[in-house]
Amino acid sequence: MDISESLAPSVTALDAQRRRLNVIASNLANAQSTRTADGGPYRRRDVVFQAAPVHPKFGRMLRQVSAANRAEEPQGVRVARVVEDRKPGPAIYDPKHPDADAKGYVRLPNVNVMEEMVNMIGASRAYEANVQAVNATRAMWSRALEIGR
């Protein structure tokens, strides 16, 4: 295993958590958006993660030569897709609002700010954990290089 292969799972996780943080930020930014381009209020979005093998270029070539190493393949993570939460948001009575229906109710986005903050903290912690893993891997490889001096 080379250094790029040992860093690859953490690198994929950093990218996946960054994308999750972007979706959470979008949810928080639109927590009060009652009108979208599609019509209706904003709908909360969430990411779906999927385990995915990571193949650095050199490692991929080696694996093609020997298929016996498949059990040792490192697994990373990727964002499989971004899904829209279909549950309806709350409705408030505000007949003066430009998006009010005939009865005077305005449909709000289904974004719960507290839930998004908890998700954001979780994504931040996962990001930090992967940064620590990258730093630990770098330190380990650096010390391994010092052995040869």
Tab-separated table of N, CA and C in Angstrom, residues 2 4-6 8 54-63 74:
chain	number	residue	atom	x	y	z
A	2	ASP	N	0.640	2.145	-0.923
A	2	ASP	CA	1.425	3.379	-0.946
A	2	ASP	C	0.668	4.497	-0.238
A	4	SER	N	-0.631	7.293	-1.316
A	4	SER	CA	-1.861	7.799	-1.933
A	4	SER	C	-3.021	6.840	-1.702
A	5	GLU	N	-2.722	5.562	-1.642
A	5	GLU	CA	-3.779	4.583	-1.390
A	5	GLU	C	-4.279	4.656	0.049
A	6	SER	N	-3.375	4.968	0.998
A	6	SER	CA	-3.804	5.062	2.388
A	6	SER	C	-4.522	6.384	2.662
A	8	ALA	N	-6.487	7.881	0.283
A	8	ALA	CA	-7.659	7.973	-0.584
A	8	ALA	C	-8.996	7.853	0.149
A	54	VAL	N	-11.828	2.836	-3.722
A	54	VAL	CA	-10.934	3.878	-4.215
A	54	VAL	C	-9.788	3.197	-4.941
A	55	HIS	N	-9.472	3.724	-6.070
A	55	HIS	CA	-8.433	3.113	-6.901
A	55	HIS	C	-7.469	4.190	-7.382
A	56	PRO	N	-6.380	4.402	-6.667
A	56	PRO	CA	-5.350	5.245	-7.269
A	56	PRO	C	-4.883	4.601	-8.569
A	57	LYS	N	-4.423	5.416	-9.497
A	57	LYS	CA	-4.103	4.917	-10.832
A	57	LYS	C	-3.146	3.724	-10.809
A	58	PHE	N	-2.078	3.847	-10.033
A	58	PHE	CA	-1.102	2.765	-10.005
A	58	PHE	C	-1.705	1.527	-9.342
A	59	GLY	N	-2.446	1.747	-8.243
A	59	GLY	CA	-3.078	0.625	-7.570
A	59	GLY	C	-4.091	-0.078	-8.450
A	60	ARG	N	-4.810	0.689	-9.277
A	60	ARG	CA	-5.792	0.095	-10.192
A	60	ARG	C	-5.109	-0.839	-11.181
A	61	MET	N	-3.966	-0.398	-11.679
A	61	MET	CA	-3.242	-1.242	-12.630
A	61	MET	C	-2.755	-2.525	-11.971
A	62	LEU	N	-2.277	-2.394	-10.726
A	62	LEU	CA	-1.811	-3.598	-10.031
A	62	LEU	C	-2.965	-4.561	-9.764
A	63	ARG	N	-4.122	-4.011	-9.425
A	63	ARG	CA	-5.264	-4.877	-9.143
A	63	ARG	C	-5.758	-5.597	-10.396
A	74	PRO	N	-9.223	-0.703	-0.333
A	74	PRO	CA	-9.753	0.302	0.583
A	74	PRO	C	-11.084	0.836	0.060
